[in-house]
mmCIF file of C-alpha atoms in Angstrom:
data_model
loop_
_atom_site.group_PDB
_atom_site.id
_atom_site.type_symbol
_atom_site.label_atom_id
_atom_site.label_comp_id
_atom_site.label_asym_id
_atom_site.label_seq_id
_atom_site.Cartn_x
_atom_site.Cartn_y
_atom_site.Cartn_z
ATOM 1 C CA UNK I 1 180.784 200.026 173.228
ATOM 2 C CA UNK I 2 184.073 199.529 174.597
ATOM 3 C CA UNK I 3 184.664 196.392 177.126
ATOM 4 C CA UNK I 4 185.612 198.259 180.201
ATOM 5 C CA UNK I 5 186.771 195.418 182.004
ATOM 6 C CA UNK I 6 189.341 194.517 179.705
ATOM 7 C CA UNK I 7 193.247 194.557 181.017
ATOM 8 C CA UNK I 8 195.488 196.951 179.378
ATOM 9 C CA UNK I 9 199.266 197.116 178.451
ATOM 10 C CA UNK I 10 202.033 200.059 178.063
ATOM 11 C CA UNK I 11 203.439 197.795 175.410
ATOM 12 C CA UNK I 12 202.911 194.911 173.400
ATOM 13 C CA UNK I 13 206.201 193.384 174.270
ATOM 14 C CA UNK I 14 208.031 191.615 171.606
ATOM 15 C CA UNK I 15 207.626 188.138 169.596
ATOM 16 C CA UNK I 16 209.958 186.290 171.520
ATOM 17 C CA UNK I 17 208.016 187.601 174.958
ATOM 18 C CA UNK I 18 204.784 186.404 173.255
ATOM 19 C CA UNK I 19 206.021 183.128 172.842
ATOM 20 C CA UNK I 20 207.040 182.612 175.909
ATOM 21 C CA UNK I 21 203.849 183.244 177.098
ATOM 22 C CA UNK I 22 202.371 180.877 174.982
ATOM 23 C CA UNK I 23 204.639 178.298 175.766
ATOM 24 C CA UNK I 24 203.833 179.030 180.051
ATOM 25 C CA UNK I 25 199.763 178.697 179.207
ATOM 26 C CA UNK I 26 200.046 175.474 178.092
ATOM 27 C CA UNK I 27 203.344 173.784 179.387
ATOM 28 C CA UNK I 28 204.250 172.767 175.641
ATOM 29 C CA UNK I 29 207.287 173.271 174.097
ATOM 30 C CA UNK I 30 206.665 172.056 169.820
ATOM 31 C CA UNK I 31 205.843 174.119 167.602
ATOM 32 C CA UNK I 32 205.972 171.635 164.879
ATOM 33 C CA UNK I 33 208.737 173.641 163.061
ATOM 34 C CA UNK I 34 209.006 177.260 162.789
ATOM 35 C CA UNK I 35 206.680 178.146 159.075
ATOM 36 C CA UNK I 36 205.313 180.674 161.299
ATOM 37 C CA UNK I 37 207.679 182.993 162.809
ATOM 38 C CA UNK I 38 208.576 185.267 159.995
ATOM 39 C CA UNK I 39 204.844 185.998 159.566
ATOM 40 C CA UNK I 40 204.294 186.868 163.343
ATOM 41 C CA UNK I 41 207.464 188.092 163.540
ATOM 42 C CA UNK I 42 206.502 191.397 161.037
ATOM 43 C CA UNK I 43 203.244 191.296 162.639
ATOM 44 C CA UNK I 44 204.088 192.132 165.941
ATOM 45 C CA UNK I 45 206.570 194.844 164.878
ATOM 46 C CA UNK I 46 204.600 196.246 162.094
ATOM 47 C CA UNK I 47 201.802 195.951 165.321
ATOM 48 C CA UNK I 48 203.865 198.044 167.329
ATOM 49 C CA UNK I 49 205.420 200.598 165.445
ATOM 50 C CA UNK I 50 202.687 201.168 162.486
ATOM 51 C CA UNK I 51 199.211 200.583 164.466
ATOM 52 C CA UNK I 52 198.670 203.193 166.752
ATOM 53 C CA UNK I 53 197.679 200.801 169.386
ATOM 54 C CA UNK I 54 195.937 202.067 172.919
ATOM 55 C CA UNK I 55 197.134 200.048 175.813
ATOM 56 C CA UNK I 56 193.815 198.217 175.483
ATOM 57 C CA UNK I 57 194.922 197.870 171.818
ATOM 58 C CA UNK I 58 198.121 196.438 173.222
ATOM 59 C CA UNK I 59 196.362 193.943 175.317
ATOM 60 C CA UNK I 60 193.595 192.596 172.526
ATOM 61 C CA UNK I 61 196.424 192.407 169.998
ATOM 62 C CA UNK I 62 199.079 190.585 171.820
ATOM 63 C CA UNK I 63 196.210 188.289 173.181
ATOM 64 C CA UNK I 64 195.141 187.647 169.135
ATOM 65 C CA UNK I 65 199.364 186.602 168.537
ATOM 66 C CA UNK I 66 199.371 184.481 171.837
ATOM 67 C CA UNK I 67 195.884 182.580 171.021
ATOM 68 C CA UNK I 68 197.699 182.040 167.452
ATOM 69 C CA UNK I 69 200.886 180.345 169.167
ATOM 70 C CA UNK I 70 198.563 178.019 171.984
ATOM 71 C CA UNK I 71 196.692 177.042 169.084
ATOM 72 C CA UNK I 72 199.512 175.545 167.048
ATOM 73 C CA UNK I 73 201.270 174.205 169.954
ATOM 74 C CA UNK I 74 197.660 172.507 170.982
ATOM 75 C CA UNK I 75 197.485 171.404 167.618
ATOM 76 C CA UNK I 76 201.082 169.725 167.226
ATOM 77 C CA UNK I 77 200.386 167.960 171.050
ATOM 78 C CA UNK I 78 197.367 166.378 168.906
ATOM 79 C CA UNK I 79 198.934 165.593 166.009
ATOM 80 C CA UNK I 80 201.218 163.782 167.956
ATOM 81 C CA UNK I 81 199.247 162.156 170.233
ATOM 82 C CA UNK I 82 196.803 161.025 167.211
ATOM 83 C CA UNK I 83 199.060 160.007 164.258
ATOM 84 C CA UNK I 84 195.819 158.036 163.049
ATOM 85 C CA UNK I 85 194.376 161.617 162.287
ATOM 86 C CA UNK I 86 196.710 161.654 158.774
ATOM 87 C CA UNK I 87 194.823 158.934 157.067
ATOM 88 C CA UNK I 88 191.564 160.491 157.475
ATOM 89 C CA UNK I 89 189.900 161.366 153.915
ATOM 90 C CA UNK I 90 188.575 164.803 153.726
ATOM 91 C CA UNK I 91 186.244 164.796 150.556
ATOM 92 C CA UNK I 92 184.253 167.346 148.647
ATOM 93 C CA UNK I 93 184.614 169.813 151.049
ATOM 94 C CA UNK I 94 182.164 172.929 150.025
ATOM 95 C CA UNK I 95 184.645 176.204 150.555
ATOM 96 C CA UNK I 96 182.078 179.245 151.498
ATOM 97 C CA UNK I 97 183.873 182.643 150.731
ATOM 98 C CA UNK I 98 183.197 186.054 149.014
ATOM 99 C CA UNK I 99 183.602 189.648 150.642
ATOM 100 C CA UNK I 100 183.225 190.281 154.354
ATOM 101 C CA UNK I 101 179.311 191.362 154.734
ATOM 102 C CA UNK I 102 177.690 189.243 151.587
ATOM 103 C CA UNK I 103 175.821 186.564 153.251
ATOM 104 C CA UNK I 104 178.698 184.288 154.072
ATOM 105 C CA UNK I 105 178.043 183.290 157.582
ATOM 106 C CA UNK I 106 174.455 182.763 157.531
ATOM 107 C CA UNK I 107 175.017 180.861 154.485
ATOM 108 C CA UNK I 108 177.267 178.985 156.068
ATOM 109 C CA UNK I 109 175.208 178.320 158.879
ATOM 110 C CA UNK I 110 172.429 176.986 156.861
ATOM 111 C CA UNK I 111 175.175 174.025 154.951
ATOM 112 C CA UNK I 112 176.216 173.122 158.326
ATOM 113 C CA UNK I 113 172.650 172.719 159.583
ATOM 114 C CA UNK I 114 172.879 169.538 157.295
ATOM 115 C CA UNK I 115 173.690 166.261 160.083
ATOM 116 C CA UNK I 116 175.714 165.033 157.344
ATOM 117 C CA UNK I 117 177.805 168.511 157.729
ATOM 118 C CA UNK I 118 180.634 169.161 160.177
ATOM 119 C CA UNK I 119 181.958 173.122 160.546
ATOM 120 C CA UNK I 120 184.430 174.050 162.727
ATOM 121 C CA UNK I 121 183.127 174.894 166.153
ATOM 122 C CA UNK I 122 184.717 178.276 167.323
ATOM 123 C CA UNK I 123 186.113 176.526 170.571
ATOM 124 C CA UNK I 124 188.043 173.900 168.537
ATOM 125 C CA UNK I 125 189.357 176.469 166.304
ATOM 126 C CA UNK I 126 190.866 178.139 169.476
ATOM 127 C CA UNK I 127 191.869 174.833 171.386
ATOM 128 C CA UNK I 128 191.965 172.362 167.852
ATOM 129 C CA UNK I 129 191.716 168.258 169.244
ATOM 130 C CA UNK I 130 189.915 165.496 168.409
ATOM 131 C CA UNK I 131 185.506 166.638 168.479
ATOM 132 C CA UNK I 132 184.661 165.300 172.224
ATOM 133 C CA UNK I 133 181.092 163.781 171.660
ATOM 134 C CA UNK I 134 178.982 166.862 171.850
ATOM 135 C CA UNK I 135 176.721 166.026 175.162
ATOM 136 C CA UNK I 136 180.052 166.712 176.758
ATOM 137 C CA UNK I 137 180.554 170.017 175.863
ATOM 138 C CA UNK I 138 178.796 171.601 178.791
ATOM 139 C CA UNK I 139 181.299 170.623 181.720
ATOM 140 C CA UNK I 140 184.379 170.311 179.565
ATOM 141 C CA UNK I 141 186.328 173.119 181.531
ATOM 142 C CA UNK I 142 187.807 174.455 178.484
ATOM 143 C CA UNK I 143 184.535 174.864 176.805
ATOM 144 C CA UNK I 144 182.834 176.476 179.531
ATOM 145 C CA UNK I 145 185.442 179.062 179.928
ATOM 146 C CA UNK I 146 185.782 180.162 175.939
ATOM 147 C CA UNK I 147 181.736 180.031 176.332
ATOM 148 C CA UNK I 148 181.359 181.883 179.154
ATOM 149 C CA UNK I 149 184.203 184.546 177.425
ATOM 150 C CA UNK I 150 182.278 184.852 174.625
ATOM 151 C CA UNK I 151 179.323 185.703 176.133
ATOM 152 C CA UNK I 152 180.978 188.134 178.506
ATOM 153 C CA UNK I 153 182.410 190.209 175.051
ATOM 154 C CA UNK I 154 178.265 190.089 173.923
ATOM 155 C CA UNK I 155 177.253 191.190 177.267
ATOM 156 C CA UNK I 156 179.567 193.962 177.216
ATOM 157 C CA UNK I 157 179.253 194.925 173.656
ATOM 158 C CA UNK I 158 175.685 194.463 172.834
ATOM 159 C CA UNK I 159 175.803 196.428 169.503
ATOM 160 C CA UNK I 160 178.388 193.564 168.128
ATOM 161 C CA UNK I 161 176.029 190.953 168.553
ATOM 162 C CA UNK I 162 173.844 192.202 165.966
ATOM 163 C CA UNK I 163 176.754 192.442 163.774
ATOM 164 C CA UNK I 164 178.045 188.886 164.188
ATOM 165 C CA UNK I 165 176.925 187.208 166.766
ATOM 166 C CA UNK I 166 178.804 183.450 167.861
ATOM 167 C CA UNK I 167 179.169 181.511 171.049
ATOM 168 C CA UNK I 168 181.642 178.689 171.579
ATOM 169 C CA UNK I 169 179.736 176.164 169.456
ATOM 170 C CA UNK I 170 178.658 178.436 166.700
ATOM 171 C CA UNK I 171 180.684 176.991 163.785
ATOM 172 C CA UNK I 172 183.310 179.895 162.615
ATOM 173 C CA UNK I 173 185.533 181.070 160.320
ATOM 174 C CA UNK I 174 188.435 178.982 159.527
ATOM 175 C CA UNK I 175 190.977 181.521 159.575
ATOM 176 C CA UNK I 176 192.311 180.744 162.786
ATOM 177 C CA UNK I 177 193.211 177.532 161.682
ATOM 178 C CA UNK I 178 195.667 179.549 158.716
ATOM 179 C CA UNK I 179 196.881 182.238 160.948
ATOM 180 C CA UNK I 180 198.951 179.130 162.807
ATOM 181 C CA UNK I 181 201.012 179.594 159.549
ATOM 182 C CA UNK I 182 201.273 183.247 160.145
ATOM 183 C CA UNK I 183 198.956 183.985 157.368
ATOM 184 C CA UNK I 184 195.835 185.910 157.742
ATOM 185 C CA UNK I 185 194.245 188.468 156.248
ATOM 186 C CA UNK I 186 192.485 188.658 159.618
ATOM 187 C CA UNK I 187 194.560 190.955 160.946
ATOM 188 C CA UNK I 188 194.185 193.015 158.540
ATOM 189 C CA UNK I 189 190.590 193.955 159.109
ATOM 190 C CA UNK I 190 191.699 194.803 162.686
ATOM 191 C CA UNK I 191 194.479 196.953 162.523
ATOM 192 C CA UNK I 192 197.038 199.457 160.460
ATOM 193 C CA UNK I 193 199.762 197.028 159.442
ATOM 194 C CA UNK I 194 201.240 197.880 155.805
ATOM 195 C CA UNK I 195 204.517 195.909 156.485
ATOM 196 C CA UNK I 196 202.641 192.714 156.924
ATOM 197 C CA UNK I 197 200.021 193.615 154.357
ATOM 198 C CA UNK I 198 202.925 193.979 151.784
ATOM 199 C CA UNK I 199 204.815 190.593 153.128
ATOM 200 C CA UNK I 200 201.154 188.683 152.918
ATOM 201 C CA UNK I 201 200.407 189.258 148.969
ATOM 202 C CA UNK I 202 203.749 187.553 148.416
ATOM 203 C CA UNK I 203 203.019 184.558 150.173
ATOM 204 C CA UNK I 204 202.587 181.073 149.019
ATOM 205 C CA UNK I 205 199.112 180.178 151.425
ATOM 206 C CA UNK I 206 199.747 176.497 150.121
ATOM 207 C CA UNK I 207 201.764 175.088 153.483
ATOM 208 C CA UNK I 208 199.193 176.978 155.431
ATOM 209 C CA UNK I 209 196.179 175.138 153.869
ATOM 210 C CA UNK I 210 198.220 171.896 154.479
ATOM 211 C CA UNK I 211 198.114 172.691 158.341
ATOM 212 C CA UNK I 212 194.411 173.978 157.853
ATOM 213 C CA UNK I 213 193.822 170.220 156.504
ATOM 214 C CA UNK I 214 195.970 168.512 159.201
ATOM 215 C CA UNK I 215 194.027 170.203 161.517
ATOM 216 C CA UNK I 216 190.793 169.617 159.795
ATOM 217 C CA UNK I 217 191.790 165.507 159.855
ATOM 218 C CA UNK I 218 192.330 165.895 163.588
ATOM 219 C CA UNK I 219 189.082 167.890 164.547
ATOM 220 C CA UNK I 220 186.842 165.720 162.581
ATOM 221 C CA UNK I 221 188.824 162.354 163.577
ATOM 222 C CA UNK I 222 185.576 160.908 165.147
ATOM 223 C CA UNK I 223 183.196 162.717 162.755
ATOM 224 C CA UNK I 224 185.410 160.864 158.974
ATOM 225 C CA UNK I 225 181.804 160.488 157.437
ATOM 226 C CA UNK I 226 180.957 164.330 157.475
ATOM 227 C CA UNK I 227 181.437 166.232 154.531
ATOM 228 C CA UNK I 228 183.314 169.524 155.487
ATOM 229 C CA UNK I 229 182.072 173.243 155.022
ATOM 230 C CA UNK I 230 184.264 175.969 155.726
ATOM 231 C CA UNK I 231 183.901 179.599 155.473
ATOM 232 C CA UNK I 232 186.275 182.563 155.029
ATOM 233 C CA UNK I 233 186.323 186.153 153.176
ATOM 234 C CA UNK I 234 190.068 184.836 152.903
ATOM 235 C CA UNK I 235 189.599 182.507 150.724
ATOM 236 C CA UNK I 236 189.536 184.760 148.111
ATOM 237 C CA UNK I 237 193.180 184.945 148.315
ATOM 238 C CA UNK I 238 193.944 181.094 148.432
ATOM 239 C CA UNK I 239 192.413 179.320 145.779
ATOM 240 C CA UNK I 240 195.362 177.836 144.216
ATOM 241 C CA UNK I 241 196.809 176.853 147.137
ATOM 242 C CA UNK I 242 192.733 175.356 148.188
ATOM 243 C CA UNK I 243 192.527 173.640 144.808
ATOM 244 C CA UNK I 244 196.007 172.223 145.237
ATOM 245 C CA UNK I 245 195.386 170.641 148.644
ATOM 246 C CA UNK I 246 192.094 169.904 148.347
ATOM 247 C CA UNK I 247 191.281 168.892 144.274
ATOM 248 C CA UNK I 248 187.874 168.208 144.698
ATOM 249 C CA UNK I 249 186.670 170.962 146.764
ATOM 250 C CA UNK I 250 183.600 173.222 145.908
ATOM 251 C CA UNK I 251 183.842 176.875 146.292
ATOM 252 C CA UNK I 252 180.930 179.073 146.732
ATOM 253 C CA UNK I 253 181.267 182.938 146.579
ATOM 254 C CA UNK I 254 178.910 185.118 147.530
ATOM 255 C CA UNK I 255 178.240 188.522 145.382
ATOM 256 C CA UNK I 256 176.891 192.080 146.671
ATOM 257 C CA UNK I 257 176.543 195.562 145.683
ATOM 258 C CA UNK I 258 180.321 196.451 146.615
ATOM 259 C CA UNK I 259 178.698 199.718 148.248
ATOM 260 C CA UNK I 260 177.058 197.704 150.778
ATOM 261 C CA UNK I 261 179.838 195.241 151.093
ATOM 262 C CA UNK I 262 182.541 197.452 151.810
ATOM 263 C CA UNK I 263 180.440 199.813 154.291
ATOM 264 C CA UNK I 264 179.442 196.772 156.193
ATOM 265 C CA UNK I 265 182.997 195.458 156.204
ATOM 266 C CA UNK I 266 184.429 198.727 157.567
ATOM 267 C CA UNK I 267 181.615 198.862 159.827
ATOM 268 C CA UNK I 268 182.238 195.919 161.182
ATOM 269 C CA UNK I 269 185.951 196.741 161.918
ATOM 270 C CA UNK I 270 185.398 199.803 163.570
ATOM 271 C CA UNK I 271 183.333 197.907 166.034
ATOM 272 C CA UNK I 272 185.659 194.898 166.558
ATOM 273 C CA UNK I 273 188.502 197.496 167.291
ATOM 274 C CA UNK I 274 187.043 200.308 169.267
ATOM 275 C CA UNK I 275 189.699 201.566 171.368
ATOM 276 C CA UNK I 276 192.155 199.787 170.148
ATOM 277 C CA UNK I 277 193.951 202.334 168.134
ATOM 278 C CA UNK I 278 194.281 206.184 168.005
ATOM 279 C CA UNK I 279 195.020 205.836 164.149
ATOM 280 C CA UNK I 280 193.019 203.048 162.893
ATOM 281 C CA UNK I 281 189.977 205.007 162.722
ATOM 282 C CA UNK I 282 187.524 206.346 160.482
ATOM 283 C CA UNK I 283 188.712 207.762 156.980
ATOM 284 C CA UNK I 284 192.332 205.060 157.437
ATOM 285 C CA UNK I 285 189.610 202.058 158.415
ATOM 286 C CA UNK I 286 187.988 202.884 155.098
ATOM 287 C CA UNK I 287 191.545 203.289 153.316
ATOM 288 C CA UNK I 288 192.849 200.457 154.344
ATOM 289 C CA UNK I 289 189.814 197.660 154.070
ATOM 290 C CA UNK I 290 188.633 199.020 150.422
ATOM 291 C CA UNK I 291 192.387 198.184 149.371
ATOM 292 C CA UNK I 292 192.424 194.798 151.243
ATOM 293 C CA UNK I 293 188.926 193.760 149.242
ATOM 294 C CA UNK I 294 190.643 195.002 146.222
ATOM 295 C CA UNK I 295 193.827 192.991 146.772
ATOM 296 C CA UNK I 296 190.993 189.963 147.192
ATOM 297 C CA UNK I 297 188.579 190.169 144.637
ATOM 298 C CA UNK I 298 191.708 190.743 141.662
ATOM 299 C CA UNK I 299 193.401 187.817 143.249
ATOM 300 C CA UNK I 300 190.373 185.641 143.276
ATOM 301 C CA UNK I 301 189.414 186.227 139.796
ATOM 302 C CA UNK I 302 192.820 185.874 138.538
ATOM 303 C CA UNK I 303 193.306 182.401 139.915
ATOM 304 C CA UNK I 304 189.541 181.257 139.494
ATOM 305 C CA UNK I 305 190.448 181.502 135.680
ATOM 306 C CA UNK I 306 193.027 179.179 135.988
ATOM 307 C CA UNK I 307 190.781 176.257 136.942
ATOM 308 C CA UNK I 308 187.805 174.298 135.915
ATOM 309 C CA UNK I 309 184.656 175.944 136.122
ATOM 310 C CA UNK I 310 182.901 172.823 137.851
ATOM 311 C CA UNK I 311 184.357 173.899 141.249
ATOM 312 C CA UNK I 312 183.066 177.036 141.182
ATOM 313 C CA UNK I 313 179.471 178.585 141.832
ATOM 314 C CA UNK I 314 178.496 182.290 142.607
ATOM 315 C CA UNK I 315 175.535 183.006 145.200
ATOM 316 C CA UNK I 316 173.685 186.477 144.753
ATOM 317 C CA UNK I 317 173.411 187.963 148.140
ATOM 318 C CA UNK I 318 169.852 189.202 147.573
ATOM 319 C CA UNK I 319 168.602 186.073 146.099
ATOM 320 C CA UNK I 320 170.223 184.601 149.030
ATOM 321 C CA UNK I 321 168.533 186.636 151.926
ATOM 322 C CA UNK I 322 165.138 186.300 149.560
ATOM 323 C CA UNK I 323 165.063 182.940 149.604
ATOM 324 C CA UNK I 324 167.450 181.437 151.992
ATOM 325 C CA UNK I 325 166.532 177.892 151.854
ATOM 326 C CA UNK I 326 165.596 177.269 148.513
ATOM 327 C CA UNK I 327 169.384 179.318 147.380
ATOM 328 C CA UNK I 328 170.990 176.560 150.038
ATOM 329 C CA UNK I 329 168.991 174.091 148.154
ATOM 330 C CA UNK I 330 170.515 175.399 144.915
ATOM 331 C CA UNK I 331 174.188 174.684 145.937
ATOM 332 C CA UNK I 332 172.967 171.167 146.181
ATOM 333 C CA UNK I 333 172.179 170.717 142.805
ATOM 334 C CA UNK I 334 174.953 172.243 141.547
ATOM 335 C CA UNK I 335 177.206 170.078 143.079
ATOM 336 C CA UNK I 336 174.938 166.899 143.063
ATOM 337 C CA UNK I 337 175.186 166.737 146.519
ATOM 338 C CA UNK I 338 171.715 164.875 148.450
ATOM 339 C CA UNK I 339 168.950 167.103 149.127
ATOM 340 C CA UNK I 340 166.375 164.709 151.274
ATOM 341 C CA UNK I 341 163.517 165.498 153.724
ATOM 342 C CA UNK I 342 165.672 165.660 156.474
ATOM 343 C CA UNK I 343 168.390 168.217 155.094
ATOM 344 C CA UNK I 344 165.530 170.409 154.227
ATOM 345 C CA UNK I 345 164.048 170.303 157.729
ATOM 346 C CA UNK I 346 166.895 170.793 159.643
ATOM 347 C CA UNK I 347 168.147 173.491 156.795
ATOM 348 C CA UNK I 348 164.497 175.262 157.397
ATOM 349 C CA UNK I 349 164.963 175.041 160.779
ATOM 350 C CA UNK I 350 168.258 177.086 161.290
ATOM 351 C CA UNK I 351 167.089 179.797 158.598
ATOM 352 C CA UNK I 352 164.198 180.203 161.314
ATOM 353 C CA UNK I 353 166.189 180.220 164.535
ATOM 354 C CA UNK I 354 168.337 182.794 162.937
ATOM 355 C CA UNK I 355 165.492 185.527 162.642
ATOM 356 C CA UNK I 356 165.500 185.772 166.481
ATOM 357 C CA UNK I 357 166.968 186.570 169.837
ATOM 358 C CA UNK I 358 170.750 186.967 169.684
ATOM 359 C CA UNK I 359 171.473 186.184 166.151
ATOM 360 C CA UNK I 360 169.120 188.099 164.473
ATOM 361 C CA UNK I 361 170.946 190.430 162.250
ATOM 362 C CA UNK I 362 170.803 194.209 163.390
ATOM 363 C CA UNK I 363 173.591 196.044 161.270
ATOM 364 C CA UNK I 364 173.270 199.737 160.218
ATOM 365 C CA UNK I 365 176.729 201.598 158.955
ATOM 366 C CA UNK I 366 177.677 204.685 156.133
ATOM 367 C CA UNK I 367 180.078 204.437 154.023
ATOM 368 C CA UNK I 368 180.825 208.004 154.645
ATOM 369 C CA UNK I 369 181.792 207.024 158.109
ATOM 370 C CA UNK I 370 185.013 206.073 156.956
ATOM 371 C CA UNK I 371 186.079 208.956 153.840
ATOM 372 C CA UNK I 372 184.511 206.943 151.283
ATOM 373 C CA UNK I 373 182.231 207.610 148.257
ATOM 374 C CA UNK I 374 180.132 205.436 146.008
ATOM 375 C CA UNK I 375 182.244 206.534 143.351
ATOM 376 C CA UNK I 376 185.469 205.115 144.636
ATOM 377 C CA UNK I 377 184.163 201.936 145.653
ATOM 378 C CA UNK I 378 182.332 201.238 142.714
ATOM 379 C CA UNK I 379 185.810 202.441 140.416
ATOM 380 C CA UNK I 380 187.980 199.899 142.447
ATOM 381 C CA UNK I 381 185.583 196.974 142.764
ATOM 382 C CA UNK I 382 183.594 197.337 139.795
#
């Protein structure tokens, strides 16, 4: 179900515009270089000439570029205004990935659950500072209007929720925190864009995990004795540039029947982008995400072989949703990490609340939905 209250645009209006507008929302000027502009520069033409974008397609994507540009100019304002954040030690931080639609979020829900764990909040992915203590989070201003946005889009699109639901303190995905860069394969689950897919697989994502761990420093400046967990599909694509600035982190993949995994993925893109495009649709949705987990899976395997096995440890999805807790338990001895009374409580806990209301999983999809076969997926994923 479409959001019918959403704004529309005849255009998405150009990079520089974009900026701009950026720039007026929050009054700040440094961008802290300019690392990002050739990405965002090909996305928003390849956006606007290659995606078949509706006017509410114009809207939702130039809204995605802008919230990319306020987020790196809010992060550079804290940077600057915290220049204690670079000496804080980010250790062992456990790296949840694997394809879209395997388990990764819940599983990521459950490490988090752990009050010696720190994710990243969806809200301070969007506006990154210093964590305010958390019992003011419900009259921050800022908070309360990404919350109250967030529950509008559920309200509005009911169907989604079931699909992934989040709300400004759910901890999220991490790729918001690379796309300041100008790298994300984000945006390629949500729309047509072959120039920028080509220009992406050539990139080096090791300056953009630097930023992700500058940012990381200044979100968790108040939190230093927290181990980090962070969670991304992307991270298939990065581990070099992970192990490189982050040497001791531990990376988790999740596995699935590839059937399942790329039918939910496509699934789940069709229903993040409906009525955004006349041409992403369908048969090209399917096209274009069962080459985009293809590009992922060779790249993660490739550079997985190039490094110690110790880092690494694969989570079968079924195992997983059989026996969430004791498979989250698992990960703990595999990396010698402290499993006590408390972890498991507050680990059983979450696996419970997450079997009701709002985030209880309701997610039905066909691969033949989008021109796809059993046959293909299994040939190109196998």
């Amino acid at each position: 179900m479409t959001d019918t209250s959403a704004r529309t645009r005849p255009d998405l209006g150009t990079y520089e515009e974009i900026s701009a507008a950026a720039v007026g929302t929050t009054g700040l000027t440094d961008f802290g270089g300019t690392e990002h502009e050739e990405g965002l520069r090909i996305l928003v033409d390849d956006l606007a000439e290659n995606a078949g974008l509706t006017p509410l397609g114009n809207y939702q994507q130039r809204q995605m570029v802008k919230a990319t540009l306020v987020s790196r100019l809010l992060s550079q304002q804290g940077f600057t205004a915290n220049p204690e954040h670079a000496d804080v030690r980010i250790e062992r931080p456990i790296f949840v990935t694997g394809l879209p639609r395997t388990g990764t979020t819940a599983l990521h829900r459950l490490l988090t659950a752990d009050p010696s764990h720190q994710g990243l909040e969806l809200w301070l992915t969007e506006v990154p500072q210093p964590r305010p203590p958390r019992e003011s989070w419900a009259t921050d201003p800022i908070y309360q209007a990404l919350d109250a946005a967030y529950k509008a889009h559920h309200e509005a699109n009911p169907d989604f929720s079931g699909i992934h639901y989040s709300d400004a303190a759910t901890v999220e995905e991490c790729w918001r925190l690379l796309r300041q860069s100008g790298l994300s394969v984000g945006f390629e689950s949500l729309a047509d864009i072959p120039r920028y897919a080509a220009w992406l697989e050539q990139q080096d994502w090791t300056p953009a995990y630097a930023r992700h761990k500058q940012n990381l420093q200044l979100i968790g400046l108040h939190d230093q004795d927290k181990r980090w967990v962070l969670k991304n599909p992307s991270h298939l694509v990065g581990i070099d540039a992970i192990l490189s600035v982050y040497p001791d982190a531990c990376i988790v993949r999740t596995t699935r029947d590839v059937v399942a995994s790329v039918a939910s993925a496509c699934s789940l893109s069709a229903a993040a982008t409906d009525g955004w495009s006349t041409t992403f649709v369908g048969a090209r949705i399917g096209e274009t995400q069962l080459d985009l987990l293809d590009r992922e899976v060779r790249a993660y395997e490739r550079d997985r072989a190039r490094h110690d096995a110790s880092h690494f440890l694969d989570v079968d999805y079924d195992s997983f949703i059989a026996d969430p807790v004791g498979t989250t338990r698992g990960i703990y001895e595999a990396f010698d990490l402290d499993w006590s009374p408390a972890v498991d409580q507050a680990v059983t806990a979450a696996d419970a609340e997450s079997r009701t209301g709002a985030r209880k999983s309701s997610h039905r999809y066909d691969l033949a939905d989008y021109g796809l076969t059993e046959t293909q997926v299994r040939d190109r994923l196998a």
